[in-house]
Amino acid sequence: MLLNAISGWFSMDMGIDLGTCTTLVCVRDEGIVLNEPSVVAVRKGTNIVLSNGEAVGLVAHEMLGKTPGSISAIRPLKDGVISDFEVTEAMLGCFIRKVHGSRGGLVRPRVVIAVPSGITAVERRAVIDSAERAGARRVYLVDEPMAAGIGANLPITDPTASMIVDIGGGTTEVAIMSLGDIASCESIRVGGNDMDEAVINHLKRAYNLLIGVTSAEKVKIQIGSAAPLEEELTMEVAGRDTISGLPRKILITSEEIREALREPIGTIVDTVTATLEKTKPELAADLIDNGVHICGGGSLLRGIDTVLANATGLDVYRVEDPISCVARGTSVYLENLELWKDTMDHSEHEWM
């Protein structure tokens, strides 16, 4: 007991939203202390991280699409799950050291990590193993929609329905929660990355112009929309002509980008309606008053709330600070482990 108390004084527990595109770390009483891209720069053909293991996050993101033949800037997570075990471990280790070491922590921290609700037991084990090898003393997993509901301050412990739609980079999580647990849930591997890919495919098909993922994301952010805008937008985008092979710049409109985004947005809308269709009648009735709450980077797309409202007939609310919602929820979850112990998924070993 004394050792546990001493550990509490010298360790720093943290909540992590381990996203396909971005990783956020939240510390109790401090809020979000790290917000960096989930990107790692390695030597080509190896898992050796550049710059003594520090070419991670913002540093590596600057290299995307611009690396020479000897270097690869990669995202070690795909569709919300680990696709490269060793690189993910290196990335987590760098982030944990950056947060924990800068605050003088002497004991390895306890960590809560938000994961997609639809991943397999093997994928969950991979997340736990990566975090433990990266320096965590004890690892707890929480489903992303649960963390999002907690972070958005929804009344998920009350006997009433709370619905969350978390549109991330690699996945979209749709869940209806009541009495501290998930009553109905759907998880699909469609998100912001698929929207970026749709933009790339449209420009290649319509203009024979090839652009990178970073440029496609800028197009989506600056002129992308899910519903018609009061004033349609235009934007210049540069890339490589697929016929001549030379650099070229074109002018595109928000109308054509909206059409390009129709398929991934339609898939998300279909998932939301499918979740509602299998919800118990009493919970569905609660949503008439409580509405639907959306979060994640994809929720910032213009008009996505309008499209969801039209499809469901319910009020749709964008939560405050939607990008950090899940990370804040993991921190609150860690502070109240006793409250959530019935839904807890954690590692088998605790390092003392």
PDB file of N, CA and C in Angstrom, residues 186-252:
ATOM      1  N   GLU A 186     -22.321   0.864 -33.754  1.00  0.00           N
ATOM      2  CA  GLU A 186     -21.814   0.465 -35.062  1.00  0.00           C
ATOM      3  C   GLU A 186     -20.452   1.133 -35.258  1.00  0.00           C
ATOM      4  N   SER A 187     -19.486   0.378 -35.786  1.00  0.00           N
ATOM      5  CA  SER A 187     -18.163   0.915 -36.059  1.00  0.00           C
ATOM      6  C   SER A 187     -17.784   0.565 -37.491  1.00  0.00           C
ATOM      7  N   ILE A 188     -17.470   1.573 -38.293  1.00  0.00           N
ATOM      8  CA  ILE A 188     -17.079   1.337 -39.678  1.00  0.00           C
ATOM      9  C   ILE A 188     -15.708   1.952 -39.943  1.00  0.00           C
ATOM     10  N   ARG A 189     -14.960   1.352 -40.841  1.00  0.00           N
ATOM     11  CA  ARG A 189     -13.623   1.839 -41.153  1.00  0.00           C
ATOM     12  C   ARG A 189     -13.692   2.815 -42.330  1.00  0.00           C
ATOM     13  N   VAL A 190     -14.470   3.860 -42.094  1.00  0.00           N
ATOM     14  CA  VAL A 190     -14.629   4.960 -43.046  1.00  0.00           C
ATOM     15  C   VAL A 190     -14.543   6.257 -42.251  1.00  0.00           C
ATOM     16  N   GLY A 191     -13.748   7.205 -42.733  1.00  0.00           N
ATOM     17  CA  GLY A 191     -13.612   8.469 -42.009  1.00  0.00           C
ATOM     18  C   GLY A 191     -12.970   9.536 -42.868  1.00  0.00           C
ATOM     19  N   GLY A 192     -12.269  10.434 -42.226  1.00  0.00           N
ATOM     20  CA  GLY A 192     -11.667  11.565 -42.920  1.00  0.00           C
ATOM     21  C   GLY A 192     -10.666  11.159 -43.987  1.00  0.00           C
ATOM     22  N   ASN A 193      -9.926  10.059 -43.753  1.00  0.00           N
ATOM     23  CA  ASN A 193      -8.959   9.608 -44.756  1.00  0.00           C
ATOM     24  C   ASN A 193      -9.644   9.202 -46.058  1.00  0.00           C
ATOM     25  N   ASP A 194     -10.834   8.599 -45.936  1.00  0.00           N
ATOM     26  CA  ASP A 194     -11.580   8.198 -47.129  1.00  0.00           C
ATOM     27  C   ASP A 194     -12.074   9.427 -47.888  1.00  0.00           C
ATOM     28  N   MET A 195     -12.392  10.493 -47.157  1.00  0.00           N
ATOM     29  CA  MET A 195     -12.773  11.739 -47.821  1.00  0.00           C
ATOM     30  C   MET A 195     -11.589  12.318 -48.596  1.00  0.00           C
ATOM     31  N   ASP A 196     -10.394  12.268 -47.983  1.00  0.00           N
ATOM     32  CA  ASP A 196      -9.197  12.745 -48.679  1.00  0.00           C
ATOM     33  C   ASP A 196      -8.956  11.930 -49.946  1.00  0.00           C
ATOM     34  N   GLU A 197      -9.120  10.619 -49.836  1.00  0.00           N
ATOM     35  CA  GLU A 197      -8.917   9.737 -50.983  1.00  0.00           C
ATOM     36  C   GLU A 197      -9.934  10.025 -52.082  1.00  0.00           C
ATOM     37  N   ALA A 198     -11.162  10.355 -51.680  1.00  0.00           N
ATOM     38  CA  ALA A 198     -12.196  10.690 -52.662  1.00  0.00           C
ATOM     39  C   ALA A 198     -11.829  11.956 -53.435  1.00  0.00           C
ATOM     40  N   VAL A 199     -11.228  12.935 -52.743  1.00  0.00           N
ATOM     41  CA  VAL A 199     -10.782  14.168 -53.403  1.00  0.00           C
ATOM     42  C   VAL A 199      -9.667  13.857 -54.399  1.00  0.00           C
ATOM     43  N   ILE A 200      -8.702  13.034 -53.987  1.00  0.00           N
ATOM     44  CA  ILE A 200      -7.592  12.655 -54.865  1.00  0.00           C
ATOM     45  C   ILE A 200      -8.119  11.973 -56.128  1.00  0.00           C
ATOM     46  N   ASN A 201      -9.052  11.022 -55.946  1.00  0.00           N
ATOM     47  CA  ASN A 201      -9.590  10.278 -57.083  1.00  0.00           C
ATOM     48  C   ASN A 201     -10.370  11.192 -58.030  1.00  0.00           C
ATOM     49  N   HIS A 202     -11.106  12.151 -57.459  1.00  0.00           N
ATOM     50  CA  HIS A 202     -11.880  13.067 -58.305  1.00  0.00           C
ATOM     51  C   HIS A 202     -10.967  13.913 -59.191  1.00  0.00           C
ATOM     52  N   LEU A 203      -9.923  14.484 -58.608  1.00  0.00           N
ATOM     53  CA  LEU A 203      -9.022  15.349 -59.382  1.00  0.00           C
ATOM     54  C   LEU A 203      -8.255  14.551 -60.432  1.00  0.00           C
ATOM     55  N   LYS A 204      -7.922  13.319 -60.095  1.00  0.00           N
ATOM     56  CA  LYS A 204      -7.221  12.477 -61.067  1.00  0.00           C
ATOM     57  C   LYS A 204      -8.146  12.118 -62.230  1.00  0.00           C
ATOM     58  N   ARG A 205      -9.393  11.823 -61.910  1.00  0.00           N
ATOM     59  CA  ARG A 205     -10.359  11.412 -62.935  1.00  0.00           C
ATOM     60  C   ARG A 205     -10.828  12.598 -63.788  1.00  0.00           C
ATOM     61  N   ALA A 206     -11.105  13.730 -63.144  1.00  0.00           N
ATOM     62  CA  ALA A 206     -11.698  14.872 -63.852  1.00  0.00           C
ATOM     63  C   ALA A 206     -10.656  15.765 -64.526  1.00  0.00           C
ATOM     64  N   TYR A 207      -9.457  15.856 -63.939  1.00  0.00           N
ATOM     65  CA  TYR A 207      -8.479  16.823 -64.452  1.00  0.00           C
ATOM     66  C   TYR A 207      -7.126  16.201 -64.814  1.00  0.00           C
ATOM     67  N   ASN A 208      -6.999  14.877 -64.649  1.00  0.00           N
ATOM     68  CA  ASN A 208      -5.693  14.228 -64.864  1.00  0.00           C
ATOM     69  C   ASN A 208      -4.617  14.870 -63.998  1.00  0.00           C
ATOM     70  N   LEU A 209      -5.020  15.272 -62.793  1.00  0.00           N
ATOM     71  CA  LEU A 209      -4.098  15.926 -61.862  1.00  0.00           C
ATOM     72  C   LEU A 209      -3.898  15.035 -60.639  1.00  0.00           C
ATOM     73  N   LEU A 210      -2.647  14.764 -60.338  1.00  0.00           N
ATOM     74  CA  LEU A 210      -2.330  13.922 -59.189  1.00  0.00           C
ATOM     75  C   LEU A 210      -1.835  14.795 -58.046  1.00  0.00           C
ATOM     76  N   ILE A 211      -2.521  14.705 -56.889  1.00  0.00           N
ATOM     77  CA  ILE A 211      -2.104  15.456 -55.701  1.00  0.00           C
ATOM     78  C   ILE A 211      -1.859  14.489 -54.551  1.00  0.00           C
ATOM     79  N   GLY A 212      -1.165  14.968 -53.528  1.00  0.00           N
ATOM     80  CA  GLY A 212      -0.869  14.139 -52.372  1.00  0.00           C
ATOM     81  C   GLY A 212      -1.959  14.222 -51.312  1.00  0.00           C
ATOM     82  N   VAL A 213      -1.805  13.392 -50.284  1.00  0.00           N
ATOM     83  CA  VAL A 213      -2.799  13.335 -49.203  1.00  0.00           C
ATOM     84  C   VAL A 213      -2.886  14.653 -48.454  1.00  0.00           C
ATOM     85  N   THR A 214      -1.744  15.299 -48.212  1.00  0.00           N
ATOM     86  CA  THR A 214      -1.739  16.568 -47.487  1.00  0.00           C
ATOM     87  C   THR A 214      -2.517  17.632 -48.248  1.00  0.00           C
ATOM     88  N   SER A 215      -2.316  17.699 -49.562  1.00  0.00           N
ATOM     89  CA  SER A 215      -3.049  18.669 -50.380  1.00  0.00           C
ATOM     90  C   SER A 215      -4.539  18.357 -50.400  1.00  0.00           C
ATOM     91  N   ALA A 216      -4.886  17.080 -50.475  1.00  0.00           N
ATOM     92  CA  ALA A 216      -6.295  16.678 -50.485  1.00  0.00           C
ATOM     93  C   ALA A 216      -6.984  17.076 -49.185  1.00  0.00           C
ATOM     94  N   GLU A 217      -6.266  16.937 -48.072  1.00  0.00           N
ATOM     95  CA  GLU A 217      -6.830  17.332 -46.783  1.00  0.00           C
ATOM     96  C   GLU A 217      -7.071  18.833 -46.736  1.00  0.00           C
ATOM     97  N   LYS A 218      -6.156  19.610 -47.311  1.00  0.00           N
ATOM     98  CA  LYS A 218      -6.341  21.063 -47.347  1.00  0.00           C
ATOM     99  C   LYS A 218      -7.576  21.436 -48.167  1.00  0.00           C
ATOM    100  N   VAL A 219      -7.778  20.739 -49.287  1.00  0.00           N
ATOM    101  CA  VAL A 219      -8.965  20.986 -50.112  1.00  0.00           C
ATOM    102  C   VAL A 219     -10.231  20.704 -49.311  1.00  0.00           C
ATOM    103  N   LYS A 220     -10.239  19.580 -48.623  1.00  0.00           N
ATOM    104  CA  LYS A 220     -11.407  19.188 -47.820  1.00  0.00           C
ATOM    105  C   LYS A 220     -11.707  20.236 -46.745  1.00  0.00           C
ATOM    106  N   ILE A 221     -10.670  20.712 -46.087  1.00  0.00           N
ATOM    107  CA  ILE A 221     -10.856  21.673 -44.998  1.00  0.00           C
ATOM    108  C   ILE A 221     -11.305  23.036 -45.525  1.00  0.00           C
ATOM    109  N   GLN A 222     -10.696  23.480 -46.621  1.00  0.00           N
ATOM    110  CA  GLN A 222     -10.951  24.843 -47.091  1.00  0.00           C
ATOM    111  C   GLN A 222     -12.247  24.983 -47.869  1.00  0.00           C
ATOM    112  N   ILE A 223     -12.616  24.001 -48.696  1.00  0.00           N
ATOM    113  CA  ILE A 223     -13.835  24.164 -49.498  1.00  0.00           C
ATOM    114  C   ILE A 223     -14.767  22.965 -49.448  1.00  0.00           C
ATOM    115  N   GLY A 224     -14.408  21.928 -48.694  1.00  0.00           N
ATOM    116  CA  GLY A 224     -15.253  20.742 -48.620  1.00  0.00           C
ATOM    117  C   GLY A 224     -16.543  21.004 -47.862  1.00  0.00           C
ATOM    118  N   SER A 225     -17.612  20.303 -48.249  1.00  0.00           N
ATOM    119  CA  SER A 225     -18.895  20.427 -47.554  1.00  0.00           C
ATOM    120  C   SER A 225     -19.737  19.193 -47.830  1.00  0.00           C
ATOM    121  N   ALA A 226     -20.683  18.951 -46.930  1.00  0.00           N
ATOM    122  CA  ALA A 226     -21.615  17.842 -47.104  1.00  0.00           C
ATOM    123  C   ALA A 226     -22.968  18.310 -47.599  1.00  0.00           C
ATOM    124  N   ALA A 227     -23.263  19.591 -47.426  1.00  0.00           N
ATOM    125  CA  ALA A 227     -24.540  20.177 -47.842  1.00  0.00           C
ATOM    126  C   ALA A 227     -24.253  21.460 -48.616  1.00  0.00           C
ATOM    127  N   PRO A 228     -25.180  21.900 -49.468  1.00  0.00           N
ATOM    128  CA  PRO A 228     -24.969  23.140 -50.233  1.00  0.00           C
ATOM    129  C   PRO A 228     -24.669  24.325 -49.320  1.00  0.00           C
ATOM    130  N   LEU A 229     -23.769  25.194 -49.778  1.00  0.00           N
ATOM    131  CA  LEU A 229     -23.366  26.362 -49.011  1.00  0.00           C
ATOM    132  C   LEU A 229     -24.137  27.596 -49.474  1.00  0.00           C
ATOM    133  N   GLU A 230     -24.319  28.554 -48.574  1.00  0.00           N
ATOM    134  CA  GLU A 230     -24.961  29.814 -48.961  1.00  0.00           C
ATOM    135  C   GLU A 230     -24.148  30.512 -50.045  1.00  0.00           C
ATOM    136  N   GLU A 231     -22.836  30.450 -49.910  1.00  0.00           N
ATOM    137  CA  GLU A 231     -21.944  31.022 -50.923  1.00  0.00           C
ATOM    138  C   GLU A 231     -20.891  29.976 -51.256  1.00  0.00           C
ATOM    139  N   GLU A 232     -20.971  29.425 -52.459  1.00  0.00           N
ATOM    140  CA  GLU A 232     -20.045  28.372 -52.852  1.00  0.00           C
ATOM    141  C   GLU A 232     -18.629  28.927 -52.957  1.00  0.00           C
ATOM    142  N   LEU A 233     -17.630  28.049 -52.716  1.00  0.00           N
ATOM    143  CA  LEU A 233     -16.232  28.458 -52.612  1.00  0.00           C
ATOM    144  C   LEU A 233     -15.408  27.911 -53.778  1.00  0.00           C
ATOM    145  N   THR A 234     -14.273  28.546 -54.020  1.00  0.00           N
ATOM    146  CA  THR A 234     -13.321  28.049 -55.016  1.00  0.00           C
ATOM    147  C   THR A 234     -11.935  28.013 -54.401  1.00  0.00           C
ATOM    148  N   MET A 235     -11.039  27.249 -55.040  1.00  0.00           N
ATOM    149  CA  MET A 235      -9.689  27.113 -54.507  1.00  0.00           C
ATOM    150  C   MET A 235      -8.746  26.676 -55.625  1.00  0.00           C
ATOM    151  N   GLU A 236      -7.538  27.187 -55.629  1.00  0.00           N
ATOM    152  CA  GLU A 236      -6.516  26.714 -56.541  1.00  0.00           C
ATOM    153  C   GLU A 236      -5.758  25.561 -55.902  1.00  0.00           C
ATOM    154  N   VAL A 237      -5.514  24.520 -56.681  1.00  0.00           N
ATOM    155  CA  VAL A 237      -4.767  23.375 -56.170  1.00  0.00           C
ATOM    156  C   VAL A 237      -3.718  22.982 -57.205  1.00  0.00           C
ATOM    157  N   ALA A 238      -2.520  22.668 -56.728  1.00  0.00           N
ATOM    158  CA  ALA A 238      -1.410  22.321 -57.606  1.00  0.00           C
ATOM    159  C   ALA A 238      -1.027  20.858 -57.426  1.00  0.00           C
ATOM    160  N   GLY A 239      -0.584  20.257 -58.528  1.00  0.00           N
ATOM    161  CA  GLY A 239      -0.151  18.871 -58.490  1.00  0.00           C
ATOM    162  C   GLY A 239       0.626  18.532 -59.746  1.00  0.00           C
ATOM    163  N   ARG A 240       0.706  17.236 -60.046  1.00  0.00           N
ATOM    164  CA  ARG A 240       1.434  16.789 -61.230  1.00  0.00           C
ATOM    165  C   ARG A 240       0.457  16.270 -62.269  1.00  0.00           C
ATOM    166  N   ASP A 241       0.588  16.751 -63.497  1.00  0.00           N
ATOM    167  CA  ASP A 241      -0.257  16.295 -64.594  1.00  0.00           C
ATOM    168  C   ASP A 241       0.106  14.852 -64.923  1.00  0.00           C
ATOM    169  N   THR A 242      -0.905  13.959 -64.924  1.00  0.00           N
ATOM    170  CA  THR A 242      -0.624  12.542 -65.147  1.00  0.00           C
ATOM    171  C   THR A 242      -0.280  12.229 -66.600  1.00  0.00           C
ATOM    172  N   ILE A 243      -0.570  13.146 -67.522  1.00  0.00           N
ATOM    173  CA  ILE A 243      -0.268  12.911 -68.938  1.00  0.00           C
ATOM    174  C   ILE A 243       1.095  13.469 -69.312  1.00  0.00           C
ATOM    175  N   SER A 244       1.313  14.749 -69.011  1.00  0.00           N
ATOM    176  CA  SER A 244       2.593  15.374 -69.370  1.00  0.00           C
ATOM    177  C   SER A 244       3.683  15.112 -68.334  1.00  0.00           C
ATOM    178  N   GLY A 245       3.262  14.822 -67.097  1.00  0.00           N
ATOM    179  CA  GLY A 245       4.225  14.618 -66.021  1.00  0.00           C
ATOM    180  C   GLY A 245       4.756  15.902 -65.430  1.00  0.00           C
ATOM    181  N   LEU A 246       4.203  17.048 -65.877  1.00  0.00           N
ATOM    182  CA  LEU A 246       4.692  18.350 -65.413  1.00  0.00           C
ATOM    183  C   LEU A 246       3.787  18.931 -64.330  1.00  0.00           C
ATOM    184  N   PRO A 247       4.320  19.828 -63.485  1.00  0.00           N
ATOM    185  CA  PRO A 247       3.485  20.488 -62.470  1.00  0.00           C
ATOM    186  C   PRO A 247       2.391  21.330 -63.136  1.00  0.00           C
ATOM    187  N   ARG A 248       1.217  21.366 -62.491  1.00  0.00           N
ATOM    188  CA  ARG A 248       0.110  22.139 -63.046  1.00  0.00           C
ATOM    189  C   ARG A 248      -0.791  22.614 -61.915  1.00  0.00           C
ATOM    190  N   LYS A 249      -1.454  23.747 -62.126  1.00  0.00           N
ATOM    191  CA  LYS A 249      -2.368  24.305 -61.128  1.00  0.00           C
ATOM    192  C   LYS A 249      -3.740  24.486 -61.779  1.00  0.00           C
ATOM    193  N   ILE A 250      -4.813  24.148 -61.007  1.00  0.00           N
ATOM    194  CA  ILE A 250      -6.172  24.302 -61.523  1.00  0.00           C
ATOM    195  C   ILE A 250      -7.043  24.982 -60.470  1.00  0.00           C
ATOM    196  N   LEU A 251      -8.210  25.434 -60.900  1.00  0.00           N
ATOM    197  CA  LEU A 251      -9.195  26.037 -60.002  1.00  0.00           C
ATOM    198  C   LEU A 251     -10.353  25.062 -59.831  1.00  0.00           C
ATOM    199  N   ILE A 252     -10.699  24.742 -58.588  1.00  0.00           N
ATOM    200  CA  ILE A 252     -11.800  23.811 -58.320  1.00  0.00           C
ATOM    201  C   ILE A 252     -12.855  24.490 -57.459  1.00  0.00           C
TER     202      ILE A 252
END
